[in-house]
Coordinates of C-alpha atoms and ligand atoms in Angstrom, one line a residue:
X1 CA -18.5 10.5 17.4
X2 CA -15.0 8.9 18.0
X3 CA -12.9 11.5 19.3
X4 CA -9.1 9.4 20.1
X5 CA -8.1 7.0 22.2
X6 CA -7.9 8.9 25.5
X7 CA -11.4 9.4 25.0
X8 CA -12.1 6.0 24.3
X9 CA -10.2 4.5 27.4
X10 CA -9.6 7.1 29.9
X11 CA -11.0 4.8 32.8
X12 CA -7.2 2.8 31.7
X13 CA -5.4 5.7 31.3
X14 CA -3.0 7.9 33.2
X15 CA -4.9 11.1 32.8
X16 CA -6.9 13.1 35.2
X17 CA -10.8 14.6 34.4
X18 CA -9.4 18.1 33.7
X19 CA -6.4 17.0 31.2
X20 CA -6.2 18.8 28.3
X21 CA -6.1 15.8 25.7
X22 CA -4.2 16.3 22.6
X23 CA -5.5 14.1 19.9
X24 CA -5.6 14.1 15.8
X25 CA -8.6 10.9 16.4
X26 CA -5.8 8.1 16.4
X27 CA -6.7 4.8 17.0
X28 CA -10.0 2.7 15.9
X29 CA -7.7 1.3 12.9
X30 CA -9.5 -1.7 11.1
X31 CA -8.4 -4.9 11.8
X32 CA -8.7 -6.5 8.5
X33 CA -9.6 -10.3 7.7
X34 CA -7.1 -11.5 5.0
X35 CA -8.8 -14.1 2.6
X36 CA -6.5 -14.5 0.0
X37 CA -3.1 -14.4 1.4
X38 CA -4.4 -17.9 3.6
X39 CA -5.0 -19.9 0.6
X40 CA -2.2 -18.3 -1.6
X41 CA -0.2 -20.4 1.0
X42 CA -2.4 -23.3 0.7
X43 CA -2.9 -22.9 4.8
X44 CA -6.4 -22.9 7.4
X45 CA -5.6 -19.6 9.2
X46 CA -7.9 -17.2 10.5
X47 CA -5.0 -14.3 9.4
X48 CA -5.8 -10.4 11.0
X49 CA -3.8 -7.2 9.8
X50 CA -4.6 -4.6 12.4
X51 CA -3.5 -1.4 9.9
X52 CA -1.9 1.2 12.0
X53 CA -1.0 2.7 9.0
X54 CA -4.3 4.2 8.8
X55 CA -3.5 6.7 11.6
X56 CA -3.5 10.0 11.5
X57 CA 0.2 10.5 11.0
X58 CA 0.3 7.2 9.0
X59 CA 1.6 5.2 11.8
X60 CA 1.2 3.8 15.4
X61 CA 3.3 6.1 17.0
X62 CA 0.2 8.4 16.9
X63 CA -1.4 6.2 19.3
X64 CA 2.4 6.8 22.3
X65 CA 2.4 10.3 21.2
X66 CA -1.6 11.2 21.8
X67 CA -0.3 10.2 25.2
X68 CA 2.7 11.5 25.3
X69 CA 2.3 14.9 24.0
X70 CA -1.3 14.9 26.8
X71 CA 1.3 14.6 29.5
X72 CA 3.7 17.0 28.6
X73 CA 1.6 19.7 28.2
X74 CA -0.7 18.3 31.4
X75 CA 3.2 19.1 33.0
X76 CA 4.0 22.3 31.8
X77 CA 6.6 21.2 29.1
X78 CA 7.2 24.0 25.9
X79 CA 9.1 21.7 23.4
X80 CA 9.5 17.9 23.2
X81 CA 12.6 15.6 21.4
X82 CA 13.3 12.4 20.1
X83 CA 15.2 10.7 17.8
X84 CA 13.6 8.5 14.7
X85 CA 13.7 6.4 12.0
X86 CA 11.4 8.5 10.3
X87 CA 7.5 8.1 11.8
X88 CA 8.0 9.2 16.0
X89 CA 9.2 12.2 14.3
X90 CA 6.7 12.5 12.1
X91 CA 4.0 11.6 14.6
X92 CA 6.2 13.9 17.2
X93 CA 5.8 16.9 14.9
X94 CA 1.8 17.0 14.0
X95 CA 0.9 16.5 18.0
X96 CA 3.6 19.0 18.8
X97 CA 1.9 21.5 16.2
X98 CA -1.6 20.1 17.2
X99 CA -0.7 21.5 20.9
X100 CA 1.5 24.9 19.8
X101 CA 4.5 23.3 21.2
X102 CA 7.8 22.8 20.0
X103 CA 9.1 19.2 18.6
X104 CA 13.2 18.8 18.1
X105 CA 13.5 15.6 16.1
X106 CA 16.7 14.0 15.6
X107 CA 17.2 11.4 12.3
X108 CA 19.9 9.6 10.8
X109 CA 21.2 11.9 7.9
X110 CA 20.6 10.1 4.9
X111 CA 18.1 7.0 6.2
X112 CA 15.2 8.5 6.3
X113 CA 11.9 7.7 4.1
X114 CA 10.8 10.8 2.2
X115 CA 7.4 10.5 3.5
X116 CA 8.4 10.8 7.2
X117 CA 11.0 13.8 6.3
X118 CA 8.0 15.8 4.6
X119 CA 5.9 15.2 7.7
X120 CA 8.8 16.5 10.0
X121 CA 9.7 19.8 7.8
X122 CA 5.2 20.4 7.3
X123 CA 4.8 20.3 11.1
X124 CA 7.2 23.2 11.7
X125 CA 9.1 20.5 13.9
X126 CA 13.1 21.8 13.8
X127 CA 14.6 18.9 11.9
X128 CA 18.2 17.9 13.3
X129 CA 19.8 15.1 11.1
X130 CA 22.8 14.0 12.6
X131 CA 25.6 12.5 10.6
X132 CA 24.9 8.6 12.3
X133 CA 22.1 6.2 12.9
X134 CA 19.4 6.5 14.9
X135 CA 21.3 4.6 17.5
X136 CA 23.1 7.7 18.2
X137 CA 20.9 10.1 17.8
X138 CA 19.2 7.8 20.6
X139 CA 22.2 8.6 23.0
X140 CA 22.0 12.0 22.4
X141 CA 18.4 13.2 22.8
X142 CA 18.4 11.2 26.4
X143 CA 21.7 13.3 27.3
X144 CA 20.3 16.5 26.2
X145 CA 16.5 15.7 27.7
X146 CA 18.9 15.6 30.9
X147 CA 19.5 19.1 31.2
X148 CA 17.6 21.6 28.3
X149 CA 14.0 21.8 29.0
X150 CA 12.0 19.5 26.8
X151 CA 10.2 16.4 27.5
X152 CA 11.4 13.0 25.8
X153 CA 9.3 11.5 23.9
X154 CA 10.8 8.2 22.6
X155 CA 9.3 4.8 23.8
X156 CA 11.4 5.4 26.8
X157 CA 8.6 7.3 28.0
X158 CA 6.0 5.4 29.9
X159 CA 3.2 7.2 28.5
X160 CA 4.3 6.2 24.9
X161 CA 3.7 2.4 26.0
X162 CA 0.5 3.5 27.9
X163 CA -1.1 5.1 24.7
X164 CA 0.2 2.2 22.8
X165 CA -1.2 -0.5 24.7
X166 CA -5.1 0.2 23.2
X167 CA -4.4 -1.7 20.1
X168 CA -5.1 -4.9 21.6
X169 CA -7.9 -3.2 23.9
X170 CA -9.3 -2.8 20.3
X171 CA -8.4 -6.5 18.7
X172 CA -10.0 -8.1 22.0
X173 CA -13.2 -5.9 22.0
X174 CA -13.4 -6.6 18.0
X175 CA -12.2 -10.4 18.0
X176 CA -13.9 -11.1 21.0
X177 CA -10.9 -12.9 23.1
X178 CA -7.2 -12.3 22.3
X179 CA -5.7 -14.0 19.3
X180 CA -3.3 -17.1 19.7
X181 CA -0.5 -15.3 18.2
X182 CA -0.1 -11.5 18.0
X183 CA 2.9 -10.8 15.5
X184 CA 5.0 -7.3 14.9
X185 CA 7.8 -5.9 13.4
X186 CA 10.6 -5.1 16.3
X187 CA 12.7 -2.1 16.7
X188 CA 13.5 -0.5 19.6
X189 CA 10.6 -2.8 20.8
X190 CA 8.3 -0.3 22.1
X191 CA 5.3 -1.4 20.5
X192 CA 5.7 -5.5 21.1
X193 CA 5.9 -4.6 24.9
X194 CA 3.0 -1.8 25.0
X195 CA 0.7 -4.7 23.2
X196 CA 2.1 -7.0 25.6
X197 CA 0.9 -4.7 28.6
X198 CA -2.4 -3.9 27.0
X199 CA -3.4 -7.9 26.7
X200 CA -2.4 -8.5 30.7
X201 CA -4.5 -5.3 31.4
X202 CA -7.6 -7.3 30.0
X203 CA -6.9 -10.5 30.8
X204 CA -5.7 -10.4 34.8
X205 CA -8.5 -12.2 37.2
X206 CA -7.7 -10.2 39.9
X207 CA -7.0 -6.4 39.7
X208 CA -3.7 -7.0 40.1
X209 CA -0.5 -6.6 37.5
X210 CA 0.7 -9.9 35.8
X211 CA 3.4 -8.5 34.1
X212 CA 6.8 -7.6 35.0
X213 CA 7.1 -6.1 31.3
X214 CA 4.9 -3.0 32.8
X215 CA 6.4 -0.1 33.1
X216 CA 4.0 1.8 35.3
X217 CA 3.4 1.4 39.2
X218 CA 0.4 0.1 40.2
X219 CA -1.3 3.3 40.7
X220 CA -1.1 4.3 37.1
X221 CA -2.4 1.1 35.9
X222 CA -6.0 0.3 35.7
X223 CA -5.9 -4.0 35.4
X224 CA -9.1 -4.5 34.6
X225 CA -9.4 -7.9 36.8
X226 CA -11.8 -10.1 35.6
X227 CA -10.5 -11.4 32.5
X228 CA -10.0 -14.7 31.3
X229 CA -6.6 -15.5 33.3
X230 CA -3.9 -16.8 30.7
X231 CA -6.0 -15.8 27.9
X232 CA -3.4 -13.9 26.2
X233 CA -1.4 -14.3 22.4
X234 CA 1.9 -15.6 22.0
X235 CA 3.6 -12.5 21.3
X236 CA 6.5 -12.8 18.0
X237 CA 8.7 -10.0 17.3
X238 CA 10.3 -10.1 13.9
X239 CA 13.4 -8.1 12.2
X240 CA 15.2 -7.5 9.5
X241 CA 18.4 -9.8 9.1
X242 CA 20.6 -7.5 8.9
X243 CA 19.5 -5.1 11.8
X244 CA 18.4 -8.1 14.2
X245 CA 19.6 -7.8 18.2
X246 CA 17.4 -10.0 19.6
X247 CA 18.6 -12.8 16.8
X248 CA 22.1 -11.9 17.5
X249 CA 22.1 -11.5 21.8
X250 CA 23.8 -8.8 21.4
X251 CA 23.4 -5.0 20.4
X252 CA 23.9 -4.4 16.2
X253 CA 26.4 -1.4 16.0
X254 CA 25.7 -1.4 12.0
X255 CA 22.4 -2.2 11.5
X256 CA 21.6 -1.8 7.7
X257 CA 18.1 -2.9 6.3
X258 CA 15.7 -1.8 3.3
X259 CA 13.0 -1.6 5.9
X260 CA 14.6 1.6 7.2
X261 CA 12.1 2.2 10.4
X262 CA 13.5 -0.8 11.9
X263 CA 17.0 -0.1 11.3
X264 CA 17.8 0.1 15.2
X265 CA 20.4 -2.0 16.7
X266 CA 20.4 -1.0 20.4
X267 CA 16.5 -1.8 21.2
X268 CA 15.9 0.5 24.4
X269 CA 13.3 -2.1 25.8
X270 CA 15.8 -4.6 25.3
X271 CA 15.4 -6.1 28.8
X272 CA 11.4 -5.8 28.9
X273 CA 11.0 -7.2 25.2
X274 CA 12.5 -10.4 26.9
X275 CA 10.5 -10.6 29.5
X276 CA 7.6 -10.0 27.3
X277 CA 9.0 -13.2 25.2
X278 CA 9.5 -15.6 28.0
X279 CA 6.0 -14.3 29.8
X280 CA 4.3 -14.8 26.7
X281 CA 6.4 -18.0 25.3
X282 CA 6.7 -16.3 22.2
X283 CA 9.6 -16.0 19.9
X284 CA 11.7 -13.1 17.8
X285 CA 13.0 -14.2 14.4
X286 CA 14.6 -13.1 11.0
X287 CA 13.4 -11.9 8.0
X288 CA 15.6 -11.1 4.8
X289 CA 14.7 -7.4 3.2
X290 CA 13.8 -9.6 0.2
X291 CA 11.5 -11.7 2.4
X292 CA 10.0 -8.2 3.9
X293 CA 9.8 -6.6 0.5
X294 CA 8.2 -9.7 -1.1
X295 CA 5.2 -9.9 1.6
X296 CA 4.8 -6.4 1.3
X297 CA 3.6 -6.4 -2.5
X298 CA 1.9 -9.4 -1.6
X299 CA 0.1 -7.7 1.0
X300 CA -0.9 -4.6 -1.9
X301 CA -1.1 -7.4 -4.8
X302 CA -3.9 -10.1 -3.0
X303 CA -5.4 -7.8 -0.1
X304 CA -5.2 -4.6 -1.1
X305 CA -3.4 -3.3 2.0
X306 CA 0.0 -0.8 1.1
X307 CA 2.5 -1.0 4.0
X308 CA 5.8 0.3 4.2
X309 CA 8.5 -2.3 4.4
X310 CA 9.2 -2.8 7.8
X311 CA 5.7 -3.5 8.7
X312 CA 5.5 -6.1 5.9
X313 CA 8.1 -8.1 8.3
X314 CA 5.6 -9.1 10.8
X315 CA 3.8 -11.1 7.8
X316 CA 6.9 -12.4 6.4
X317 CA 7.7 -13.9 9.5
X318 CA 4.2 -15.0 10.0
X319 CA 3.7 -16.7 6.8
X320 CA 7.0 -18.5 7.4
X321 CA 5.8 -19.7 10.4
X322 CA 2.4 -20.5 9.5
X323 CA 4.5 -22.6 6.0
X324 CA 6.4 -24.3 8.9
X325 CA 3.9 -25.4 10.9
X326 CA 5.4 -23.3 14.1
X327 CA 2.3 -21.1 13.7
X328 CA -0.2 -24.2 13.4
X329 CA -3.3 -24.2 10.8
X330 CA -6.3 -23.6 12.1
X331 CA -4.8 -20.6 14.7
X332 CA -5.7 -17.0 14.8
X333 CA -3.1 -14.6 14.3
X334 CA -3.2 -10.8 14.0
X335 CA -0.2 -9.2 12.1
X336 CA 0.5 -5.4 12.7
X337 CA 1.2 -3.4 10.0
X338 CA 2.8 -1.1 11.7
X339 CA 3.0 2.4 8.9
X340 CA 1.2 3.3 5.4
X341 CA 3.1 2.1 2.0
X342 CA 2.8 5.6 1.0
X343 CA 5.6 6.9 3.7
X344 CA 8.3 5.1 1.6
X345 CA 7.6 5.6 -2.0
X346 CA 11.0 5.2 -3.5
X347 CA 11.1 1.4 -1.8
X348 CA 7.8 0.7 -3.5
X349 CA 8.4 2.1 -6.8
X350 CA 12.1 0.3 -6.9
X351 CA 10.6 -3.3 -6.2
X352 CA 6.8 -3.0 -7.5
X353 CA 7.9 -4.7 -10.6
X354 CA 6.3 -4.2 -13.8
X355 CA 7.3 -0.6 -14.7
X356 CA 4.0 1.8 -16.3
X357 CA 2.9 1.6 -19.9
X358 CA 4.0 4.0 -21.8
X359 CA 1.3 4.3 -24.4
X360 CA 0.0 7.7 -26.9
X361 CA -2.7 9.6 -25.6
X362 CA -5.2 8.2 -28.1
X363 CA -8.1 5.3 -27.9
X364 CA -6.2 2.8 -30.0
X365 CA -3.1 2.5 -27.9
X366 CA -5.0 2.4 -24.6
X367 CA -7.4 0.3 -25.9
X368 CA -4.8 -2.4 -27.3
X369 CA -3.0 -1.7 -23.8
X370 CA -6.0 -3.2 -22.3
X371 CA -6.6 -5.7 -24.8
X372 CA -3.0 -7.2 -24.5
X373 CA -2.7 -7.2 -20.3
Ligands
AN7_401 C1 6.9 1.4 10.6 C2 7.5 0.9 11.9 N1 7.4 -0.4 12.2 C3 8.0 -0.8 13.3 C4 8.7 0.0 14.2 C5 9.3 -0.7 15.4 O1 8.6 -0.3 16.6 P1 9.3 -0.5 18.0 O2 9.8 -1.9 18.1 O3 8.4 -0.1 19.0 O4 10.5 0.4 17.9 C6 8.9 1.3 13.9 C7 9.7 2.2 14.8 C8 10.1 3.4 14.4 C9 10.9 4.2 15.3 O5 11.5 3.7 16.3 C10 11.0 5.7 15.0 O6 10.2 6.2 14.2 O7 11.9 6.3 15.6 C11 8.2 1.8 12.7 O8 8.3 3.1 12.4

């Protein structure tokens, strides 16, 4: 029976025999073959979505927070924080409730999916939303983490990245080796680094760290030496236009994108995200909301798989690249889709195009409904 990731990997986890492990059974997401999207685009690519929407909050915060929320009840802590676009809060909440401790999550009043704000308010979490982005709130929780007593629990903890890192344990155990490119959407840029971490983990020859981008000391880490040295993906972070620091050089003071869980424009792994990038000889680019939004129905259209909009930018991006040849054909690339379509309804509904039929409740008009479609 799969019982979470700590479970799964505690021999590459910071936790001890006797911790008390918090877990809803995140992690063990598929990682989904797409068939249809590749020749849509006329292009030989063996194409992965790892869905991380499929967790138990509906995102891949679940799999930072498992952790997270583990060590801060392992160390005594009564309440947690953070601040959030929408799904650390979310996620922050359920383990918080899951442990009978308190979460304080801070959002950005007004930007926040309705999904993500029912999740919050459900968990019992106390729901601060703070007239600003999550930029500020950002500033505030780590100045109040300084001094009331509650544990931080944005990716500025260690043990968020730690948690996070098991997605590629779980695309190299499924896959076999480590994809040539690994492709996400980039906010704060959390999640690019933890995957980042996760693939050096496996692929070191020797026990020892290959990564500056890790953001443990050696006695947390557990490198599992004998991999195959240098077989790790080209890591590509992508964001929306409009909210895009690492595009830019520079910190965003306005971000503004549809794709509201990447609306962040002072990444807090700024300095680690580049590492990860020249480590890695990957790349960030740019995607336009309408690019985002137009790869996300053609993620639900072709494959089947609803994401919300800011996950839908790590395919944009990748089919762009793919189109242009930067990503060549016959390459294997996992995108991750990084939360569930169903946290952002509103986005969906606004762009899904052909409006319902509105038809009488009787067999003719259903029936000519049919006929005529
Ligand atoms: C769906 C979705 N896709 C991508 C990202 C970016 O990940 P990072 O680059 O690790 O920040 C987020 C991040 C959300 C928050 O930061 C929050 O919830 O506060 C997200 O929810």
């Amino acid at each position: 029976r799969y019982t979470g990731l700590i479970e799964r990997y505690r021999d590459r986890l910071p936790v001890h025999d006797d911790t008390r492990i918090i877990s809803l059974g995140e992690g063990n997401t598929p990682l989904i073959r797409l068939n249809n999207v590749p020749r849509h685009i006329g292009r030989d690519v063996e194409l992965y979505v790892k869905f991380e929407g499929l967790n138990p909050t509906g995102s891949f915060k679940d799999r930072g927070m498992t952790m997270a929320v583990t060590k801060a009840v392992e160390e005594g802590s009564e309440a947690i924080i953070c601040a959030s676009t929408g799904n650390t809060s979310a996620s922050a909440a359920a383990y918080a409730a899951r442990a009978g401790i308190t979460a304080f999550v801070v959002i950005p009043d007004g930007k926040i999916a309705m999904g993500k704000l029912a999740q919050a308010m459900m968990h019992g979490s106390v729901v601060i939303q703070i007239e600003g982005n999550f930029d500020d709130g950002m500033r505030l929780v780590k100045q109040v983490a300084e001094s009331a007593p509650v544990t931080l629990v944005n990716s500025v903890n260690p043990f968020r990245l730690q948690g996070q890192k098991t997605a590629a344990f779980e695309i190299v155990e499924e896959l076999g080796r480590a994809p040539d490119y690994h492709c996400l959407p980039v906010g704060n840029a959390g999640n690019i680094t933890a995957h980042w971490i996760g693939y050096c983990e496996l692929s070191a020859s020797s026990g020892e760290h290959v990564t500056e981008a890790c953001t443990f000391c050696k006695g947390h880490c557990r490198f599992a030496g004998g991999g195959v040295a240098g077989q790790r993906p080209k890591m590509v972070g992508y964001q929306a236009s409009g909210s895009a620091p690492f595009l830019r050089g520079a910190m965003v003071d306005h971000p503004e994108t549809v794709a509201t869980a990447i609306r962040i424009g002072h990444p807090q792994s700024w300095d680690v995200a580049w590492k990860v990038q020249k480590e890695s000889g990957g790349w960030f680019d740019e995607c336009t909301d309408d690019e985002i939004l137009a790869a996300q129905k053609l993620l639900a259209e072709k494959e089947g798989v609803f994401c919300e909009p800011a996950s839908a930018a790590s395919v944009a991006g990748a089919l762009r690249d793919i189109q242009a040849g930067r990503i060549p054909e016959g390459s294997s690339v996992v995108c991750t889709l990084t939360g569930h379509g169903l946290k952002d309804p509103d986005a969906a509904i606004a762009q899904a195009g052909s409006a319902p039929l509105k038809v009488a409740a009787e067999l003719d008009a259903v029936t000519r409904a049919i006929l005529d479609n």
